CSV table of C-alpha atoms in Angstrom, one decimal:
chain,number,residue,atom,x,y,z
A,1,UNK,CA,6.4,131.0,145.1
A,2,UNK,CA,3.1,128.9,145.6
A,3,UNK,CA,1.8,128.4,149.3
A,4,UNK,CA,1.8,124.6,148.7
A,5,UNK,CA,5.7,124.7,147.8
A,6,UNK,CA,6.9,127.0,150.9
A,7,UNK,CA,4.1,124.8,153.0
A,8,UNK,CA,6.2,121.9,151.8
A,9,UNK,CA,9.5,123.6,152.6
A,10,UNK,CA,8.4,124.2,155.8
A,11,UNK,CA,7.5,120.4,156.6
A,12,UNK,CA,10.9,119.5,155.2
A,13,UNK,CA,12.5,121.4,157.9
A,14,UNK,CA,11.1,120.5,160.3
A,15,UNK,CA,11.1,117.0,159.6
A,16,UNK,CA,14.9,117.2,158.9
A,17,UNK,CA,15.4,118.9,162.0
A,18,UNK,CA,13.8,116.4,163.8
A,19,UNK,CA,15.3,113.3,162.3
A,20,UNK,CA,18.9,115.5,162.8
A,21,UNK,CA,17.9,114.9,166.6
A,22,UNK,CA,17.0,111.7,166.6
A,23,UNK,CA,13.4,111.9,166.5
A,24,UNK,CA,13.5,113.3,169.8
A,25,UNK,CA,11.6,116.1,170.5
A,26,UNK,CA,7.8,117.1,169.4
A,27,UNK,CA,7.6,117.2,165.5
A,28,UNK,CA,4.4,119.0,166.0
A,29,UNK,CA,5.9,121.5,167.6
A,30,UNK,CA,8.9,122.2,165.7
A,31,UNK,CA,6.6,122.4,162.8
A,32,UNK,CA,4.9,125.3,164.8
A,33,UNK,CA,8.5,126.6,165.5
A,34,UNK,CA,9.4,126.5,161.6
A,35,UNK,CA,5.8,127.9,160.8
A,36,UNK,CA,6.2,131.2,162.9
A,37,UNK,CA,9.7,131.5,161.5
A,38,UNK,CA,9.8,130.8,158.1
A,39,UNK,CA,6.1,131.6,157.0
A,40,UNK,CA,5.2,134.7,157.8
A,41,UNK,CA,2.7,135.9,155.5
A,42,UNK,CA,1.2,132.5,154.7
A,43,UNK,CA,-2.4,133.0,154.6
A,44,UNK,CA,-3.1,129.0,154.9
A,45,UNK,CA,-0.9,127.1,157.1
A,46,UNK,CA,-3.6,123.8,157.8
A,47,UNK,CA,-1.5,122.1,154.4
A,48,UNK,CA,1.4,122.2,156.5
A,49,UNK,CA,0.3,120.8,159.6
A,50,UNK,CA,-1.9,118.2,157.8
A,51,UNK,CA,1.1,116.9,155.7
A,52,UNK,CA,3.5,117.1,159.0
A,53,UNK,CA,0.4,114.8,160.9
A,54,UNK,CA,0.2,112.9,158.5
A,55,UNK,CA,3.9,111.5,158.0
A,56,UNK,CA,4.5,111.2,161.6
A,57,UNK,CA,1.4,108.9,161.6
A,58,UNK,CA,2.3,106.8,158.7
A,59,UNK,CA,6.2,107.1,159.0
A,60,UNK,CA,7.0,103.5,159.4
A,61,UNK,CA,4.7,102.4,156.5
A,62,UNK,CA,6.6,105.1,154.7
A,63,UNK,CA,10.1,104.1,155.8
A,64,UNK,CA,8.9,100.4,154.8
A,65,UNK,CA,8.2,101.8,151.4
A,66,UNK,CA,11.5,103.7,150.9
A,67,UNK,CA,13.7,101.1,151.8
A,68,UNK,CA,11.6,98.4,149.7
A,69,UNK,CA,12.2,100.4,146.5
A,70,UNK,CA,15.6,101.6,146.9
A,71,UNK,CA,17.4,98.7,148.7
A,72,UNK,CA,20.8,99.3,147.9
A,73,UNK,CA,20.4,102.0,150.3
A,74,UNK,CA,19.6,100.8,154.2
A,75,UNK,CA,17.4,103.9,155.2
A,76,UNK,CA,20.3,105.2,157.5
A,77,UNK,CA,22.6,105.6,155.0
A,78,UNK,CA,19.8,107.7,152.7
A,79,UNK,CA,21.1,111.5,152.9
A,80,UNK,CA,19.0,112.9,155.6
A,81,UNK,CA,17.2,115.5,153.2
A,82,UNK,CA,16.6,112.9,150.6
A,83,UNK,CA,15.2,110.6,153.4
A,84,UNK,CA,12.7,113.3,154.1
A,85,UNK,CA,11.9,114.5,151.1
A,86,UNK,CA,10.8,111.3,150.0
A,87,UNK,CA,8.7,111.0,153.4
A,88,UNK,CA,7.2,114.0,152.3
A,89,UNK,CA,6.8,112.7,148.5
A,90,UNK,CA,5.1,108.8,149.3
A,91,UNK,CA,2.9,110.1,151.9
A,92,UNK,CA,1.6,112.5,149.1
A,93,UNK,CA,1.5,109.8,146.8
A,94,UNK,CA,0.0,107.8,149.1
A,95,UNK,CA,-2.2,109.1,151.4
A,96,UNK,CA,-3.5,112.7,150.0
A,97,UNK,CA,-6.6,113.3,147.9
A,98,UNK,CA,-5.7,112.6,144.3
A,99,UNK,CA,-8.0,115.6,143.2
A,100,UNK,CA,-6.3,118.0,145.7
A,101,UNK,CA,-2.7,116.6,145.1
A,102,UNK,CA,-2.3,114.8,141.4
A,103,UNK,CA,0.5,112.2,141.6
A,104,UNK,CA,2.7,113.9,139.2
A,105,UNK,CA,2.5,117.0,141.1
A,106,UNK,CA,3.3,115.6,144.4
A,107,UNK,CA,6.3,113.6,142.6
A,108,UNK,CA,7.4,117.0,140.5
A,109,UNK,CA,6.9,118.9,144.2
A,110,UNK,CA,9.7,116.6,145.7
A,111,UNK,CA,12.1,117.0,143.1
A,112,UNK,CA,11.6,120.7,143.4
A,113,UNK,CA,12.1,120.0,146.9
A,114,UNK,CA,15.8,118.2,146.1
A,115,UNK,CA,16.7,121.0,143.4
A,116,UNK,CA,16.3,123.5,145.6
A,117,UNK,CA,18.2,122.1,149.0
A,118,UNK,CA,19.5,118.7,148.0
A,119,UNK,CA,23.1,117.5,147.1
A,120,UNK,CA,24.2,117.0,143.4
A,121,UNK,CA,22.3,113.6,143.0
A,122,UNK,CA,18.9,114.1,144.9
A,123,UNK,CA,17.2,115.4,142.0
A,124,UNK,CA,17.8,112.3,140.4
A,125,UNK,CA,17.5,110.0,143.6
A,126,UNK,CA,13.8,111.1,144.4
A,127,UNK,CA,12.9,110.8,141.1
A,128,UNK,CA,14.1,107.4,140.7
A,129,UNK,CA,12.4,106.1,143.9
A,130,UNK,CA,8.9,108.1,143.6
A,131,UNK,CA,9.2,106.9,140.0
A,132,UNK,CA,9.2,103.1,141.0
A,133,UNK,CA,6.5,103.9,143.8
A,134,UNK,CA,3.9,105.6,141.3
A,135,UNK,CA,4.9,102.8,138.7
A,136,UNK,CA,3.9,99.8,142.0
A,137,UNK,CA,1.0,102.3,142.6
A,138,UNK,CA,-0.4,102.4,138.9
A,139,UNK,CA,0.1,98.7,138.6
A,140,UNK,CA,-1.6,98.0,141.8
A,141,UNK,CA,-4.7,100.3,140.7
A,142,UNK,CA,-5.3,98.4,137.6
A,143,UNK,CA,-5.2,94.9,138.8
């Protein structure tokens, strides 16, 4: 399995954990936490404390953006993995270096993501809404 994808795994647990609590707690630190426990003999672990920076720093323009393009579903009511997973997915789309992360990777990344630990539906459900956010993104690149 790629370093990116288990760095990514990582972030997801920790972020999960951390919106299971609340949001109380340090997420830094339970990134640390899930590091140490599930990454042992990761030879790069900067990718995972970048991305986990960089969604608690941007979360609320990132919540903004989920609930905009999936509005029949109030971000409370988004399955708490999903939820996260596409945290992780925008802020990819979003924020990191195009060369470093190409849209479609970040995008396939996340459904990976939702194969691999979501319900029955999340496949489908990140695709649909990083879908419409690459589609606003394009459209918003060429204007």
């Amino acid at each position: 399995m790629a370093t990116r994808h288990i760095s990514r795994s990582i972030v997801m647990q920790s972020l999960y954990e951390w919106d299971f609590n609340q949001m109380k707690g340090d997420l830094m630190s339970i990134a640390h936490k899930n590091t140490d426990e599930f990454g042992a003999g990761l030879e790069e672990t900067d990718f995972i404390f970048e991305l986990t920076e960089g969604i608690l720093k941007n979360k609320e323009k990132i919540d903004e953006i989920i609930e905009k393009t999936a509005p029949e579903w109030p971000l409370p009511q988004i399955n708490l993995l999903d939820r996260n997973i596409l945290r992780i997915g925008i802020y990819e789309l979003l924020y990191e270096d195009k060369d470093a992360v190409p849209p479609k990777v970040a995008i396939n990344e996340a459904i990976e993501l939702a194969k691999n630990y979501g319900g029955e539906n999340s496949r489908k459900f990140i695709n649909g809404v990083l879908g419409t956010v690459f589609t606003v993104l394009q459209g918003e690149s060429e204007s």
